[in-house]
Coordinates of C-alpha atoms and ligand atoms in Angstrom, one line a residue:
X5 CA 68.8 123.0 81.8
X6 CA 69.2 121.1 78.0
X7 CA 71.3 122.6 75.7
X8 CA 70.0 122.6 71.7
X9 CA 72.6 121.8 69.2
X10 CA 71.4 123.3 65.5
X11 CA 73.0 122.8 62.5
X12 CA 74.5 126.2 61.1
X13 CA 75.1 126.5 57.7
X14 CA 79.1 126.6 58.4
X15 CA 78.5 122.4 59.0
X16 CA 77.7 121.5 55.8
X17 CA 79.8 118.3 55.7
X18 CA 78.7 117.5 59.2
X19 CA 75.9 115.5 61.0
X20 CA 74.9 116.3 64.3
X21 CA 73.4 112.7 65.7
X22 CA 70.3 113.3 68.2
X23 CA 71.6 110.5 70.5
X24 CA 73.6 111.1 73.7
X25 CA 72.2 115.3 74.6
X26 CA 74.5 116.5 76.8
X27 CA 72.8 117.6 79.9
X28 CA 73.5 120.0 82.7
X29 CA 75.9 118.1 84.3
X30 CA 78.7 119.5 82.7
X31 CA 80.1 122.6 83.5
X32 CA 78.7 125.9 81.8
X33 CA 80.5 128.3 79.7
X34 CA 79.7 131.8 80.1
X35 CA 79.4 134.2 76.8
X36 CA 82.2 136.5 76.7
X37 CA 84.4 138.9 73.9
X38 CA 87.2 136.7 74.7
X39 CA 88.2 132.8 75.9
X40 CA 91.2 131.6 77.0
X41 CA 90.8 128.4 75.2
X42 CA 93.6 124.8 75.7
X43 CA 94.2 122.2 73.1
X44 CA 96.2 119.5 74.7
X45 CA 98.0 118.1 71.6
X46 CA 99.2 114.2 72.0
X47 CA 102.1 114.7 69.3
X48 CA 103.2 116.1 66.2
X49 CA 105.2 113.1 64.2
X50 CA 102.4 113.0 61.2
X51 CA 100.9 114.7 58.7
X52 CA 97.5 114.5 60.2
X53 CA 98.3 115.7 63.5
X54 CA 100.1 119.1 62.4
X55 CA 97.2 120.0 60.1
X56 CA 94.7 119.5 62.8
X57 CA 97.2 121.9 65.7
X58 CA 97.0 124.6 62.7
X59 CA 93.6 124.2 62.4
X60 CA 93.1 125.7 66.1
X61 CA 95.9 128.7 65.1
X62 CA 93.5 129.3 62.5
X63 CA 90.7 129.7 64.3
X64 CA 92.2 131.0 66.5
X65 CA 91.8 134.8 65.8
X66 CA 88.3 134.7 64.0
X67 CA 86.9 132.6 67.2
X68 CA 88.5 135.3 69.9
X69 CA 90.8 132.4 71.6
X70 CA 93.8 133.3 73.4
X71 CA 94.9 129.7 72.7
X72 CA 97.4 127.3 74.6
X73 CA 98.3 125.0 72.6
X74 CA 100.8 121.6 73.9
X75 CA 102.0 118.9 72.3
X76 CA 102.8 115.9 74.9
X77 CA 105.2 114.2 72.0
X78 CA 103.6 110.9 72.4
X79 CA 103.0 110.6 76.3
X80 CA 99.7 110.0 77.7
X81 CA 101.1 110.9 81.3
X82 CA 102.6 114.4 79.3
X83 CA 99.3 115.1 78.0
X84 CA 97.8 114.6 81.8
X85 CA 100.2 116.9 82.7
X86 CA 99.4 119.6 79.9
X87 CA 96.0 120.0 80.8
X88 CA 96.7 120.0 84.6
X89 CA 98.9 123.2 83.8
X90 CA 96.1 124.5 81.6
X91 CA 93.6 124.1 84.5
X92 CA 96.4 126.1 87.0
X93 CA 96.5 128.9 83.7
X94 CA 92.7 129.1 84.0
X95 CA 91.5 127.8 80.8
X96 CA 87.7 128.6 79.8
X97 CA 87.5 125.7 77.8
X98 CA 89.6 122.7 76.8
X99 CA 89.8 121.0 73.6
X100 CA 91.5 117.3 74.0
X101 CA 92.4 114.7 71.6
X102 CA 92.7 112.0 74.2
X103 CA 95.9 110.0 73.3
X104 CA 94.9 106.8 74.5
X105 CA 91.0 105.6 76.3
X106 CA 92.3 104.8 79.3
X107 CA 95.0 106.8 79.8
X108 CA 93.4 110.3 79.5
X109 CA 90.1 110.0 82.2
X110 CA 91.9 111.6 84.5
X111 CA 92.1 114.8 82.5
X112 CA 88.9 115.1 82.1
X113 CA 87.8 114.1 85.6
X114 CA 90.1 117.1 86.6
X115 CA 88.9 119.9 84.2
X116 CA 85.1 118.9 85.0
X117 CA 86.0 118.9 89.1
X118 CA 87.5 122.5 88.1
X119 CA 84.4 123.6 86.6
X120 CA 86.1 124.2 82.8
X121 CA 83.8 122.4 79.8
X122 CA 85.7 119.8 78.0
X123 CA 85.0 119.1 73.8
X124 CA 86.8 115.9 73.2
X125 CA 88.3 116.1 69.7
X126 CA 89.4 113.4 67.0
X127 CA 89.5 110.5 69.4
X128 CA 87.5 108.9 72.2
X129 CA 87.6 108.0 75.8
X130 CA 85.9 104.6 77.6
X131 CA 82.7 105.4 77.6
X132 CA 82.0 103.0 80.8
X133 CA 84.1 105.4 82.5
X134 CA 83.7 109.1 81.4
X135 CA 80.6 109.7 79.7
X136 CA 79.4 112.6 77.2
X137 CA 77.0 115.4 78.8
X138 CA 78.4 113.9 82.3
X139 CA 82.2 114.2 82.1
X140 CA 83.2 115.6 78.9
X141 CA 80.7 117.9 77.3
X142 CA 80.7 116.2 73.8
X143 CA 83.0 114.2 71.3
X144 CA 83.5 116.1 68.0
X145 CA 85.3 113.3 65.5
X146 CA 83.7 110.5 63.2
X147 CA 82.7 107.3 63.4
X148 CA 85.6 104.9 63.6
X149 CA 83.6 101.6 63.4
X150 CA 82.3 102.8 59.7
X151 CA 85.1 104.0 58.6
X152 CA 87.1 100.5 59.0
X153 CA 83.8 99.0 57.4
X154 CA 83.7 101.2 54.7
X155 CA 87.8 100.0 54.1
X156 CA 86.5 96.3 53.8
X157 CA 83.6 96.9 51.9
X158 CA 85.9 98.7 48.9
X159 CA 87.8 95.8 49.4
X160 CA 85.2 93.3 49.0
X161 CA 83.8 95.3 45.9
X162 CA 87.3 95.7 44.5
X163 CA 89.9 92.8 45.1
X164 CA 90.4 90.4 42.1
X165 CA 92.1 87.4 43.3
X166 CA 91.0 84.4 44.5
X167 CA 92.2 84.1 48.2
X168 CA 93.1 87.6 49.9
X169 CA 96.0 87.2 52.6
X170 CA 95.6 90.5 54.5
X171 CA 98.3 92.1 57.3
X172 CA 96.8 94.6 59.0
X173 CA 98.8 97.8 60.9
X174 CA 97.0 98.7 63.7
X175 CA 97.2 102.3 65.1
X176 CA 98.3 102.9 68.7
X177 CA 97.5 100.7 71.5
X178 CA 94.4 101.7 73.7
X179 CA 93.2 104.3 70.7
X180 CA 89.3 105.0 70.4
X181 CA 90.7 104.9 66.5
X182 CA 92.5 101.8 66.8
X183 CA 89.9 100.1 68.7
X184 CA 86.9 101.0 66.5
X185 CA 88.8 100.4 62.7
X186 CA 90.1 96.9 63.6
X187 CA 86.7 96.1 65.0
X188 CA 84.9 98.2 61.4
X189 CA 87.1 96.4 59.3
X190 CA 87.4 92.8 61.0
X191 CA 83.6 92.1 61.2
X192 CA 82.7 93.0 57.8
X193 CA 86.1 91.1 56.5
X194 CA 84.6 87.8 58.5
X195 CA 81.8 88.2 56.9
X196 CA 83.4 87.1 53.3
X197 CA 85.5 84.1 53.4
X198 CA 87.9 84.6 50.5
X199 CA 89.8 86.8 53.0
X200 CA 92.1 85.8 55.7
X201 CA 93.8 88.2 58.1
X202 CA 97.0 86.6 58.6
X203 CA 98.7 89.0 61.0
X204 CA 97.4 92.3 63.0
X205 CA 100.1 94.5 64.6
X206 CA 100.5 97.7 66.0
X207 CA 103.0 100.6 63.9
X208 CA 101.2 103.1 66.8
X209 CA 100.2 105.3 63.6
X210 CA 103.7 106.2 62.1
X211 CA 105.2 105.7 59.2
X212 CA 108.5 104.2 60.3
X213 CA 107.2 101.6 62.7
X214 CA 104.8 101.0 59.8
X215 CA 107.5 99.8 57.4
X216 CA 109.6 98.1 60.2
X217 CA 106.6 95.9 61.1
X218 CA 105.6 95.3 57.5
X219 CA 109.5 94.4 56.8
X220 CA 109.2 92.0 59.6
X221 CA 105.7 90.3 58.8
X222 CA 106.5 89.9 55.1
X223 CA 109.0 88.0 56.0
X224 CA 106.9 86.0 58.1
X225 CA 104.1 86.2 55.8
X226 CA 105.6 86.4 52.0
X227 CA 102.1 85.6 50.3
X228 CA 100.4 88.5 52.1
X229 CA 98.7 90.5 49.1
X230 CA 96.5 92.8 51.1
X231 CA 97.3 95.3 53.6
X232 CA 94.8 97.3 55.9
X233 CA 96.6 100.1 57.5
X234 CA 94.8 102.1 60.2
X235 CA 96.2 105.4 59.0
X236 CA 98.2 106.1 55.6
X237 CA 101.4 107.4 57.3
X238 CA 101.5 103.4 58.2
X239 CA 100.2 102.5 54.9
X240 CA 102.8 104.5 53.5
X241 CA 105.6 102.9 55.4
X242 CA 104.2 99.7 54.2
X243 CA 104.3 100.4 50.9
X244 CA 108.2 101.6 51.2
X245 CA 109.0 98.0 52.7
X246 CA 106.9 96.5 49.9
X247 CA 108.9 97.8 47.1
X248 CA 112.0 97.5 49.1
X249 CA 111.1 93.7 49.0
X250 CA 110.8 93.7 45.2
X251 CA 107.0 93.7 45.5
X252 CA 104.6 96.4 43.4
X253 CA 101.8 98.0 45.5
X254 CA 98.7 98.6 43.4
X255 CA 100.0 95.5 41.3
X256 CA 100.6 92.3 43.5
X257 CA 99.3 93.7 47.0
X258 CA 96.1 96.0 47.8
X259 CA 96.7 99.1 49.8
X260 CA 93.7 99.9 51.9
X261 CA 93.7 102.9 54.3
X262 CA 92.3 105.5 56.5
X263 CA 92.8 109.6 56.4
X264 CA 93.3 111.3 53.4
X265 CA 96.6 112.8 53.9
X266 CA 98.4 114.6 50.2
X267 CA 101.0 111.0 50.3
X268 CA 98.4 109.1 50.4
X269 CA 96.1 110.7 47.4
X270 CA 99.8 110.6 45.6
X271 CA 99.9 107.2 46.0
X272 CA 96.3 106.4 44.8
X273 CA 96.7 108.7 41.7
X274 CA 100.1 106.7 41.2
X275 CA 98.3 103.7 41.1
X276 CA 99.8 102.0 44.6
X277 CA 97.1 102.7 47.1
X278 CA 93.8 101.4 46.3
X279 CA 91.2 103.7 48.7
X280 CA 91.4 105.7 51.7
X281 CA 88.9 106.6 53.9
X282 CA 88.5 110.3 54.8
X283 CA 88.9 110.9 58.3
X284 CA 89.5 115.4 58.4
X285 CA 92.2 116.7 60.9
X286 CA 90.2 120.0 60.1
X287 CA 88.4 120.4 63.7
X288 CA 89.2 124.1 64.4
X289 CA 86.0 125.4 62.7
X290 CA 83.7 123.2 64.0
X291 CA 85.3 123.4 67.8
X292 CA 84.8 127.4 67.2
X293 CA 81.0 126.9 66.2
X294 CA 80.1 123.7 68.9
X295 CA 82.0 126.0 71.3
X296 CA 79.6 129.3 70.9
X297 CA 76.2 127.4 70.8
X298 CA 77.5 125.6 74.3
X299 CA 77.8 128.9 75.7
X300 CA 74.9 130.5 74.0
X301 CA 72.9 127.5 76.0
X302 CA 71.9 125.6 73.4
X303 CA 71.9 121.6 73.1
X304 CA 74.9 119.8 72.3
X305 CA 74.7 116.4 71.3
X306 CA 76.7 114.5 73.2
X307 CA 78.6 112.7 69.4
X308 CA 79.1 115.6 66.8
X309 CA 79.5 113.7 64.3
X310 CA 81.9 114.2 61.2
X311 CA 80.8 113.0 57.9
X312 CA 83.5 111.2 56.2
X313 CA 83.9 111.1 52.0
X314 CA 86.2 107.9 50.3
X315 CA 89.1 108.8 48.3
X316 CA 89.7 106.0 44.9
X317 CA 91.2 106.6 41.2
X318 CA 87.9 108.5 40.8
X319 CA 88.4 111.3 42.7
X320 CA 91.7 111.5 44.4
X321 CA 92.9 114.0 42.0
X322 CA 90.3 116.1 42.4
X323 CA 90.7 116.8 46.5
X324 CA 94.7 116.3 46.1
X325 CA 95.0 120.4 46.4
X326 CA 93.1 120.3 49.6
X327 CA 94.7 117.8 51.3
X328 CA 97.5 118.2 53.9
Ligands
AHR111 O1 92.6 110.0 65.7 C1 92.7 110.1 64.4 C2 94.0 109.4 63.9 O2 95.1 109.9 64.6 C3 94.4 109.6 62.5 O3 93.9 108.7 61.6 C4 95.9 109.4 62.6 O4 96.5 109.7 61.4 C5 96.2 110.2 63.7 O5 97.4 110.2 64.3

């Protein structure tokens, strides 16, 4: 049995990519009034993170979920744990934002072995190890890779100096986001040689360890006049140790970022963020939708694919109201 996935009119704002159909492999979901429906939080410390949790509440009620929702605060072994008490609650369906690649197969190789369909949300597993239409019935997030190319490219298009001395503020260790935006950004950096990317560290996508790593690698690096944060609660910690070190983001360093977040449109419309890439905590919606055309037996691609917008001086006013 194939299942079809068709566009509904709700996805406008989304692309559903052909490649990767999930197949029958995964476990099916029977149509009923009501579901009993988990999403396995990994941590509520950002911006981003508590929009997307209230983004299932919301949905709750309109979709007919009973909904568990947990919040592992930061643990991959707590978020193992959360869905192995969901699968003893008897979940329908689970909706996971795996913490970490590695870290998170387990859960899924648990919830499929109990016969309960998984969506993977936001972020990624390995895919040598737990594969869409196999394991997990689909991943519902965007592309990584482009988005940390589409930071270098306003970059490329944008910086003015002669030689750009970039420190870069990874996200958390093992991440499908982390992973994919170094790897975006890096290649398509390499690829202009007025850039140099002097340092690349991990703030694990907060905004304190942000500015405690960008305290410490100005220090080490006091001619750094880029910085490429993997998220903008980092990029906004950066800027704090910026201007706590008498430098002026906007005027002597380029902020470039990832997310969208209402801080970081602030800073843009203030002049000390240069871009950020949209990457939308808003998955409630489209879980809701993905969720009843899996049980109506129709084709789910196995990469449902969120079309991300760019946020400059141009526009961040505009969407400022919307964000979160
Ligand atoms: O997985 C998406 C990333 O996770 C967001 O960019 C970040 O802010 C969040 O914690």
């Amino acid at each position: 049995m194939r299942r079809r996935f068709v566009l509904g009119t709700a996805l406008s704002g989304l692309v559903a990519l052909s490649a990767g159909i999930a197949v029958a492999d995964t476990p099916p979901l029977a149509q009923k009034d009501r579901y009993k429906v988990g999403f396995a939080q990994m941590e509520s410390n950002n911006p981003w993170r508590i929009a997307e949790t209230k983004s299932f509440h919301d949905t709750a009620e309109s979709c007919n979920w009973d909904l568990i929702a947990t919040d592992a605060a930061g643990s991959a072994a707590k978020q193992v744990a959360d869905v192995d008490s969901m699968i003893a609650q008897g979940i329908d369906v689970l909706f996971l934002p795996p913490r970490e690649e590695k870290p998170l197969i387990p859960a899924v190789m648990k919830a499929k072995a109990a016969g309960i369909p998984t969506f993977l949300v936001d972020r990624s597993v390995d895919p040598n190890v737990a594969k869409a239409g196999e394991h997990f019935v689909a991943f519902l997030g965007s592309d990584f890779i482009d988005q940390g190319k589409r930071a270098a490219e306003w970059l490329i298009e944008n910086f003015e100096g002669e030689k750009g001395v970039i420190v870069e503020l990874e996200g958390t260790t093992g991440s499908s986001p982390a992973n994919d935006r170094k790897k975006g950004f890096d290649d398509r950096i390499a690829e202009d040689d007025r850039f140099e990317i002097v340092a690349s560290q991990t703030g694990d996508f907060a905004r304190d360890l942000g500015r405690q790593v960008m305290e410490t690698l100005l220090q080490a690096h006091p001619d750094v006049n880029v910085v490429y944060a993997h998220n903008d609660e980092m990029a906004i910690g950066a800027i704090q140790a910026l201007e706590l070190a008498g430098r002026k983001p906007g005027e002597d360093v380029t902020i470039v970022s990832i997310d969208g977040t209402r801080d970081a449109l602030q800073a843009i419309i203030d002049g000390k963020m240069g871009v950020t890439v949209d990457s939308s905590p808003f998955f409630g919606p489209l879980a809701c939708e993905v969720m009843n055309k899996y049980a109506a037996g129709e084709e789910i691609p196995g990469w449902v694919q969120v079309e991300d917008r760019i946020f400059t001086q141009e526009n961040a006013a505009d969407h400022i109201d919307e964000a979160y």
